């Protein structure tokens, strides 16, 4: 082949955390990657930003301590050159023992890195068919209805379900600081604002 090396081609469906990480790792390994992201052509009810790797539930990536399973996993990802951890470390905000990030800066960091990689082509349209070639399906619980139907129809996946939860976001100015108090989890720092409620208030 006159010294030319044929690159493996991989399709990645989904521009969330897993999809961006998969595309980044595959491209860094020398593969030619096409990353499909349905935004801004289509949004789920939870999506708001045009950026990839949008955090829609929480800005916390769980514990930082390597003594915990979540912290150890993140440290292993760092040592493997994880894009998600590079972005998280660069956009970190105080959160006690957890790794929490500025949502907008985090997703912007990942989006810019993915778009600037010479071996990653980003295609902004909904993928409603399963690729017939090498592919990573990383659409998660926010998978569009059309693609979810195709995935669920695969042999052995008839009972597949997509679950997610969205944490409420409130404005700091709306909090009554006479009732709210600062305290960290497990006695580590005071980076959390705690809102005491009785059962009726919580259920309401």
Coordinates of N, CA and C in Angstrom, one line a residue:
X1 N 0.8 -1.2 0.0 CA 0.0 0.0 0.0 C 0.9 1.3 0.0
X2 N 2.1 1.1 -0.5 CA 3.0 2.3 -0.6 C 3.2 3.0 0.7
X3 N 3.2 2.3 1.8 CA 3.5 3.0 3.1 C 2.2 3.6 3.8
X4 N 1.1 3.6 3.1 CA -0.1 4.2 3.7 C -0.8 3.2 4.6
X5 N -1.2 3.6 5.7 CA -1.9 2.8 6.7 C -3.4 3.1 6.6
X6 N -4.2 2.0 6.4 CA -5.7 2.2 6.4 C -6.2 2.4 7.9
X7 N -6.9 3.5 8.1 CA -7.4 3.7 9.5 C -8.7 3.0 9.7
X8 N -8.9 2.4 10.9 CA -10.2 1.9 11.3 C -11.2 3.0 11.4
X9 N -12.4 2.8 10.9 CA -13.4 3.8 10.9 C -14.5 3.4 12.0
X10 N -14.8 4.3 12.8 CA -15.8 4.0 13.9 C -16.8 5.1 14.0
X11 N -18.1 4.7 14.1 CA -19.2 5.6 14.3 C -19.5 5.7 15.8
X12 N -19.6 6.8 16.4 CA -20.1 7.0 17.8 C -21.4 7.7 17.7
X13 N -22.4 7.2 18.3 CA -23.7 7.8 18.4 C -23.9 8.3 19.8
X14 N -24.1 9.7 19.8 CA -24.3 10.3 21.1 C -23.1 11.2 21.5
X15 N -23.4 12.4 21.8 CA -22.3 13.4 22.2 C -22.4 13.7 23.6
X16 N -22.8 12.8 24.5 CA -22.7 13.0 25.9 C -21.4 12.7 26.5
X17 N -21.3 12.4 27.8 CA -20.0 12.1 28.4 C -19.4 10.9 27.8
X18 N -20.1 9.8 27.7 CA -19.6 8.5 27.3 C -19.2 8.6 25.8
X19 N -20.1 9.2 25.0 CA -19.8 9.3 23.5 C -18.6 10.1 23.2
X20 N -18.4 11.3 23.9 CA -17.3 12.1 23.7 C -16.0 11.4 24.1
X21 N -16.1 10.7 25.3 CA -14.9 10.0 25.7 C -14.5 8.9 24.8
X22 N -15.5 8.1 24.3 CA -15.3 7.0 23.3 C -14.7 7.6 22.1
X23 N -15.2 8.7 21.5 CA -14.7 9.3 20.3 C -13.2 9.7 20.5
X24 N -13.0 10.4 21.6 CA -11.6 10.9 22.0 C -10.6 9.8 22.1
X25 N -11.0 8.7 22.8 CA -10.0 7.6 23.0 C -9.8 6.9 21.7
X26 N -10.8 6.6 20.9 CA -10.7 5.9 19.6 C -9.8 6.8 18.7
X27 N -10.0 8.1 18.6 CA -9.3 8.9 17.7 C -7.8 9.0 18.2
X28 N -7.6 9.1 19.5 CA -6.2 9.1 19.9 C -5.5 7.8 19.7
X29 N -6.2 6.7 19.5 CA -5.7 5.4 19.2 C -5.4 5.3 17.7
X30 N -5.8 6.3 16.9 CA -5.6 6.3 15.5 C -6.8 6.0 14.6
X31 N -8.0 5.8 15.2 CA -9.1 5.5 14.3 C -9.7 6.8 13.8
X32 N -10.4 6.7 12.7 CA -11.2 7.8 12.1 C -12.6 7.8 12.6
X33 N -13.0 8.8 13.4 CA -14.2 8.7 14.1 C -15.3 9.7 13.5
X34 N -16.5 9.2 13.4 CA -17.6 10.1 13.1 C -18.5 10.1 14.3
X35 N -18.7 11.2 14.9 CA -19.5 11.3 16.1 C -20.8 12.0 15.7
X36 N -22.0 11.3 16.0 CA -23.3 11.8 15.7 C -23.9 12.4 16.9
X37 N -24.4 13.6 16.8 CA -25.1 14.3 18.0 C -26.4 14.9 17.4
X38 N -27.5 14.6 18.1 CA -28.8 15.1 17.5 C -29.0 16.6 17.8
X39 N -28.4 17.2 18.8 CA -28.5 18.6 19.0 C -27.7 19.4 18.0
X40 N -28.1 20.6 17.5 CA -29.3 21.3 17.9 C -30.5 21.0 17.0
X41 N -30.4 19.9 16.2 CA -31.5 19.6 15.3 C -32.7 19.1 16.2
X42 N -32.4 18.4 17.3 CA -33.4 17.9 18.2 C -32.9 17.9 19.6
X43 N -33.8 18.2 20.5 CA -33.5 18.3 21.9 C -34.4 17.3 22.7
X44 N -33.9 16.7 23.7 CA -34.8 16.0 24.7 C -35.4 17.0 25.6
X45 N -36.4 16.7 26.4 CA -36.9 17.7 27.4 C -35.8 18.2 28.4
X46 N -34.8 17.4 28.6 CA -33.8 17.7 29.6 C -32.7 18.6 29.0
X47 N -32.5 18.6 27.7 CA -31.4 19.3 27.1 C -31.7 20.8 27.0
X48 N -30.7 21.6 27.1 CA -30.9 23.1 27.0 C -29.7 23.7 26.2
X49 N -28.6 23.1 26.2 CA -27.4 23.7 25.6 C -27.1 23.0 24.2
X50 N -26.5 23.7 23.3 CA -26.1 23.1 22.0 C -24.8 22.3 22.2
X51 N -24.1 22.6 23.3 CA -22.8 21.9 23.5 C -22.9 20.4 23.7
X52 N -21.9 19.7 23.5 CA -21.8 18.3 23.8 C -21.5 18.1 25.3
X53 N -21.6 16.9 25.8 CA -21.2 16.6 27.2 C -22.0 17.5 28.2
X54 N -23.3 17.7 27.8 CA -24.1 18.6 28.7 C -24.5 17.8 29.9
X55 N -24.3 18.4 31.1 CA -24.7 17.8 32.3 C -26.1 18.3 32.6
X56 N -27.1 17.3 32.7 CA -28.5 17.7 32.8 C -29.1 17.4 34.2
X57 N -28.4 16.5 35.0 CA -28.9 16.1 36.2 C -28.2 16.7 37.4
X58 N -26.9 16.6 37.4 CA -26.1 17.2 38.5 C -24.8 17.6 38.0
X59 N -24.1 18.6 38.7 CA -22.8 19.0 38.3 C -21.7 18.2 39.0
X60 N -22.1 17.2 39.8 CA -21.2 16.5 40.6 C -20.9 15.2 40.0
X61 N -19.6 14.9 39.9 CA -19.1 13.6 39.3 C -18.7 12.6 40.4
X62 N -19.3 12.8 41.6 CA -19.1 12.0 42.8 C -17.8 12.2 43.4
X63 N -17.4 11.2 44.3 CA -16.3 11.4 45.2 C -14.9 11.5 44.5
X64 N -14.1 12.3 45.1 CA -12.7 12.5 44.5 C -11.7 11.6 45.2
X65 N -12.0 11.2 46.4 CA -11.0 10.4 47.2 C -10.7 9.0 46.5
X66 N -9.5 8.7 46.4 CA -9.1 7.4 45.7 C -9.5 6.3 46.6
X67 N -9.8 6.5 47.9 CA -10.2 5.4 48.8 C -11.6 5.0 48.4
X68 N -12.3 5.8 47.6 CA -13.7 5.4 47.2 C -13.7 4.8 45.8
X69 N -14.7 4.0 45.5 CA -14.7 3.4 44.2 C -14.8 4.4 43.1
X70 N -15.6 5.4 43.3 CA -15.8 6.5 42.3 C -14.5 7.3 42.1
X71 N -13.9 7.6 43.2 CA -12.6 8.4 43.1 C -11.5 7.6 42.5
X72 N -11.4 6.3 42.8 CA -10.4 5.4 42.2 C -10.6 5.3 40.7
X73 N -11.9 5.1 40.2 CA -12.2 5.0 38.8 C -11.7 6.3 38.1
X74 N -12.0 7.5 38.7 CA -11.6 8.7 38.0 C -10.1 8.9 37.9
X75 N -9.4 8.4 39.0 CA -7.9 8.5 38.9 C -7.4 7.6 37.8
X76 N -8.0 6.4 37.7 CA -7.6 5.5 36.6 C -7.9 6.1 35.2
X77 N -9.0 6.8 35.1 CA -9.3 7.5 33.8 C -8.3 8.6 33.5
X78 N -7.9 9.3 34.6 CA -6.9 10.4 34.4 C -5.6 9.8 33.8
X79 N -5.2 8.7 34.4 CA -4.0 8.1 33.9 C -4.1 7.5 32.5
X80 N -5.3 7.3 32.0 CA -5.5 6.8 30.7 C -5.8 8.0 29.7
X81 N -5.6 9.2 30.2 CA -5.8 10.4 29.3 C -7.2 10.7 29.0
X82 N -8.1 10.6 30.0 CA -9.5 10.9 29.8 C -9.8 12.3 29.5
X83 N -10.5 12.6 28.4 CA -11.0 13.9 28.1 C -11.9 14.5 29.2
X84 N -12.8 13.6 29.6 CA -13.8 14.0 30.6 C -13.2 14.5 31.9
X85 N -12.2 13.8 32.3 CA -11.5 14.2 33.6 C -10.6 15.4 33.4
X86 N -10.0 15.6 32.2 CA -9.3 16.8 31.9 C -10.2 18.0 32.0
X87 N -11.4 17.9 31.4 CA -12.4 18.9 31.4 C -12.9 19.2 32.8
X88 N -13.1 18.2 33.6 CA -13.6 18.3 35.0 C -12.6 19.0 35.8
X89 N -11.3 18.6 35.7 CA -10.3 19.2 36.5 C -10.1 20.7 36.2
X90 N -10.3 21.0 34.9 CA -10.1 22.4 34.4 C -11.2 23.3 34.8
X91 N -12.4 22.7 35.1 CA -13.6 23.5 35.4 C -14.2 23.2 36.7
X92 N -13.4 22.7 37.6 CA -13.8 22.3 39.0 C -14.3 23.5 39.8
X93 N -15.3 23.2 40.6 CA -15.8 24.2 41.6 C -15.8 23.5 43.0
X94 N -15.8 24.3 44.1 CA -15.8 23.7 45.4 C -17.0 22.8 45.7
X95 N -16.8 21.6 46.2 CA -17.9 20.7 46.5 C -17.5 19.7 47.5
X96 N -16.7 20.1 48.5 CA -16.3 19.2 49.6 C -15.4 18.1 49.0
X97 N -15.8 16.9 49.3 CA -15.1 15.7 48.8 C -15.4 15.2 47.5
X98 N -16.3 15.9 46.8 CA -16.8 15.5 45.5 C -16.1 16.3 44.4
X99 N -16.1 15.8 43.2 CA -15.6 16.5 42.0 C -16.8 17.1 41.3
X100 N -17.0 18.4 41.5 CA -18.1 19.1 40.8 C -17.5 20.1 39.9
X101 N -18.3 20.5 38.9 CA -17.8 21.3 37.8 C -18.8 22.4 37.5
X102 N -18.3 23.5 36.9 CA -19.1 24.5 36.3 C -19.7 23.9 35.0
X103 N -21.0 23.7 35.0 CA -21.6 22.9 33.9 C -21.3 23.5 32.5
X104 N -21.5 24.8 32.3 CA -21.3 25.4 31.0 C -19.8 25.4 30.6
X105 N -18.9 25.7 31.5 CA -17.5 25.7 31.1 C -17.0 24.2 30.8
X106 N -17.6 23.3 31.6 CA -17.2 21.9 31.4 C -17.7 21.4 30.0
X107 N -18.9 21.6 29.6 CA -19.4 21.1 28.3 C -18.7 21.9 27.2
X108 N -18.4 23.2 27.4 CA -17.7 24.0 26.4 C -16.3 23.4 26.2
X109 N -15.6 23.0 27.2 CA -14.3 22.5 27.2 C -14.3 21.2 26.3
X110 N -15.2 20.3 26.7 CA -15.3 19.0 25.9 C -15.6 19.2 24.5
X111 N -16.6 20.1 24.2 CA -17.0 20.4 22.8 C -15.9 20.9 22.0
X112 N -15.1 21.9 22.5 CA -14.0 22.4 21.8 C -12.9 21.4 21.5
X113 N -12.7 20.5 22.5 CA -11.6 19.5 22.3 C -12.0 18.5 21.2
X114 N -13.3 18.1 21.3 CA -13.8 17.1 20.3 C -13.8 17.7 18.9
X115 N -14.3 18.9 18.8 CA -14.4 19.5 17.5 C -13.0 19.8 16.9
X116 N -12.0 20.0 17.7 CA -10.7 20.4 17.2 C -9.8 19.2 16.9
X117 N -10.3 18.0 17.3 CA -9.4 16.8 17.0 C -9.4 16.4 15.5
X118 N -8.3 16.3 14.9 CA -8.2 16.1 13.5 C -8.8 14.8 13.0
X119 N -9.0 13.8 13.9 CA -9.6 12.5 13.5 C -11.0 12.3 13.9
X120 N -11.6 13.4 14.4 CA -13.1 13.3 14.7 C -13.9 14.2 13.9
X121 N -14.9 13.7 13.1 CA -15.8 14.5 12.4 C -17.1 14.5 13.2
X122 N -17.7 15.6 13.5 CA -18.9 15.8 14.2 C -20.0 16.0 13.2
X123 N -21.1 15.1 13.3 CA -22.3 15.3 12.4 C -23.4 15.6 13.3
X124 N -24.0 16.8 13.1 CA -25.1 17.2 13.9 C -26.5 16.9 13.3
X125 N -26.9 15.7 13.6 CA -28.2 15.2 13.1 C -28.5 14.0 13.9
X126 N -29.8 13.7 14.0 CA -30.3 12.5 14.8 C -30.0 11.3 14.0
X127 N -29.4 10.3 14.7 CA -29.2 9.0 14.2 C -30.4 8.1 14.6
X128 N -31.2 7.8 13.6 CA -32.4 7.0 13.9 C -32.3 5.5 13.4
X129 N -31.1 5.2 12.9 CA -30.8 3.8 12.5 C -29.5 3.3 13.2
X130 N -29.4 2.1 13.4 CA -28.2 1.5 14.0 C -27.2 1.3 12.9
X131 N -26.0 1.8 13.1 CA -25.0 1.6 12.0 C -24.7 0.1 11.8
X132 N -24.3 -0.2 10.6 CA -24.0 -1.6 10.2 C -22.5 -1.9 10.2
X133 N -21.7 -0.9 10.6 CA -20.3 -1.0 10.7 C -19.9 -0.8 12.2
X134 N -18.5 -0.7 12.4 CA -18.0 -0.5 13.8 C -18.7 0.7 14.4
X135 N -19.3 0.5 15.6 CA -20.0 1.6 16.2 C -20.1 1.5 17.7
X136 N -20.1 2.6 18.4 CA -20.4 2.7 19.8 C -21.7 3.5 20.0
X137 N -22.7 2.9 20.6 CA -24.0 3.5 20.9 C -23.9 4.1 22.3
X138 N -23.8 5.4 22.4 CA -23.6 6.0 23.7 C -24.7 7.1 24.0
X139 N -25.9 6.7 23.7 CA -27.0 7.7 23.8 C -27.6 7.8 25.2
X140 N -27.4 6.8 26.0 CA -27.9 6.8 27.4 C -29.4 7.0 27.6
X141 N -29.8 7.4 28.8 CA -31.2 7.5 29.1 C -31.9 8.6 28.3
X142 N -31.2 9.5 27.6 CA -31.8 10.5 26.8 C -31.9 10.1 25.3
X143 N -31.8 8.8 25.0 CA -31.9 8.3 23.6 C -33.3 8.8 23.0
X144 N -33.2 9.2 21.8 CA -34.4 9.6 21.1 C -35.3 8.4 20.9
X145 N -36.6 8.6 20.7 CA -37.6 7.5 20.7 C -37.3 6.6 19.5
X146 N -37.0 7.2 18.3 CA -36.7 6.3 17.2 C -35.6 5.3 17.4
X147 N -34.5 5.9 17.9 CA -33.3 5.0 18.1 C -33.5 4.0 19.3
X148 N -34.3 4.5 20.3 CA -34.6 3.6 21.4 C -35.4 2.4 20.9
X149 N -36.3 2.6 20.0 CA -37.0 1.5 19.5 C -36.2 0.5 18.7
X150 N -35.2 1.0 18.0 CA -34.3 0.1 17.2 C -33.4 -0.6 18.2
X151 N -32.9 0.0 19.2 CA -32.0 -0.7 20.2 C -32.8 -1.8 20.9
X152 N -34.0 -1.4 21.4 CA -34.9 -2.4 22.1 C -35.3 -3.6 21.3
X153 N -35.3 -3.4 19.9 CA -35.6 -4.5 19.0 C -34.5 -5.5 18.8
X154 N -33.3 -5.2 19.3 CA -32.2 -6.1 19.1 C -32.4 -7.4 19.9
X155 N -31.9 -8.5 19.4 CA -32.1 -9.8 20.2 C -31.7 -9.7 21.6
X156 N -32.6 -10.1 22.5 CA -32.2 -10.2 23.9 C -32.4 -8.9 24.7
X157 N -32.9 -7.8 24.0 CA -33.1 -6.5 24.6 C -34.5 -6.1 24.7
X158 N -35.4 -7.1 24.7 CA -36.9 -6.7 24.7 C -37.3 -6.0 26.0
X159 N -36.6 -6.3 27.1 CA -36.9 -5.7 28.3 C -36.1 -4.5 28.7
X160 N -35.3 -3.9 27.7 CA -34.5 -2.8 28.0 C -35.3 -1.6 28.3
X161 N -34.9 -0.8 29.4 CA -35.5 0.4 29.8 C -34.5 1.5 29.9
X162 N -35.0 2.7 29.7 CA -34.1 3.9 29.8 C -34.6 4.7 31.0
X163 N -33.7 4.9 32.0 CA -34.1 5.6 33.2 C -33.2 6.8 33.4
X164 N -33.8 7.9 33.9 CA -32.9 9.1 34.3 C -33.7 9.9 35.3
X165 N -33.0 10.8 36.0 CA -33.6 11.7 36.9 C -33.0 13.0 36.8
X166 N -33.7 14.1 37.0 CA -33.2 15.4 36.9 C -33.3 16.1 38.2
X167 N -32.2 16.6 38.8 CA -32.2 17.4 40.0 C -32.7 18.8 39.8
X168 N -33.5 19.3 40.7 CA -34.0 20.7 40.5 C -32.8 21.7 40.7
X169 N -32.9 22.8 39.9 CA -31.9 23.9 40.0 C -32.6 25.1 40.5
X170 N -32.1 25.7 41.5 CA -32.8 26.9 42.1 C -31.8 28.1 42.0
X171 N -32.3 29.3 42.0 CA -31.5 30.5 42.0 C -31.0 30.8 43.5
X172 N -29.8 31.1 43.6 CA -29.3 31.4 45.0 C -30.0 32.5 45.7
X173 N -30.4 33.5 44.9 CA -31.1 34.7 45.4 C -32.5 34.3 46.0
X174 N -33.0 33.1 45.7 CA -34.3 32.7 46.2 C -34.3 32.0 47.5
X175 N -33.0 31.8 48.0 CA -32.9 31.1 49.3 C -33.0 32.0 50.5
X176 N -33.7 31.6 51.5 CA -33.7 32.3 52.7 C -32.6 31.8 53.6
X177 N -31.5 32.7 53.6 CA -30.3 32.3 54.3 C -30.5 32.2 55.9
X178 N -31.6 32.7 56.3 CA -31.9 32.5 57.8 C -32.3 31.1 58.1
X179 N -32.7 30.4 57.1 CA -33.1 29.0 57.3 C -32.0 28.0 56.7
X180 N -31.3 28.4 55.6 CA -30.3 27.6 55.0 C -29.0 27.6 55.8
X181 N -28.3 26.5 55.8 CA -27.0 26.5 56.5 C -26.0 25.8 55.7
X182 N -24.7 26.3 55.9 CA -23.6 25.7 55.2 C -23.0 24.5 56.0
X183 N -22.8 23.4 55.3 CA -22.2 22.2 56.0 C -21.8 21.2 54.9
X184 N -20.6 20.7 55.0 CA -20.1 19.7 54.1 C -20.6 18.3 54.5
X185 N -20.4 17.4 53.6 CA -20.8 16.0 53.8 C -19.7 15.3 54.6
X186 N -20.1 14.5 55.6 CA -19.2 13.7 56.4 C -18.1 14.6 57.1
X187 N -18.5 15.8 57.4 CA -17.6 16.7 58.1 C -16.4 17.2 57.2
X188 N -16.5 17.2 55.9 CA -15.5 17.6 55.0 C -15.9 19.0 54.5
X189 N -15.3 20.1 55.0 CA -15.6 21.4 54.5 C -17.0 21.9 54.7
X190 N -17.3 23.0 54.0 CA -18.7 23.6 54.2 C -19.2 24.1 52.8
X191 N -18.9 23.3 51.8 CA -19.2 23.7 50.4 C -20.7 23.5 50.0
X192 N -21.5 22.9 50.8 CA -22.9 22.6 50.5 C -23.8 23.5 51.3
X193 N -24.9 24.0 50.6 CA -26.0 24.7 51.2 C -27.1 23.7 51.5
X194 N -27.4 23.6 52.8 CA -28.4 22.6 53.2 C -29.7 23.3 53.5
X195 N -30.8 22.7 53.0 CA -32.1 23.3 53.2 C -33.0 22.3 54.1
X196 N -33.1 22.6 55.4 CA -33.9 21.7 56.2 C -35.4 21.7 55.9
X197 N -36.0 20.5 55.8 CA -37.5 20.4 55.5 C -38.1 19.4 56.4
X198 N -39.3 19.5 56.7 CA -40.0 18.4 57.4 C -40.6 17.5 56.3
X199 N -41.2 16.5 56.6 CA -41.7 15.5 55.6 C -42.7 16.1 54.6
X200 N -43.6 16.9 55.2 CA -44.6 17.5 54.3 C -44.0 18.5 53.3
X201 N -43.0 19.3 53.7 CA -42.4 20.2 52.9 C -41.6 19.5 51.8
X202 N -40.9 18.4 52.2 CA -40.1 17.6 51.2 C -41.0 17.0 50.1
X203 N -42.1 16.4 50.5 CA -43.0 15.7 49.6 C -43.7 16.7 48.7
X204 N -43.9 17.9 49.2 CA -44.6 19.0 48.4 C -43.6 19.5 47.3

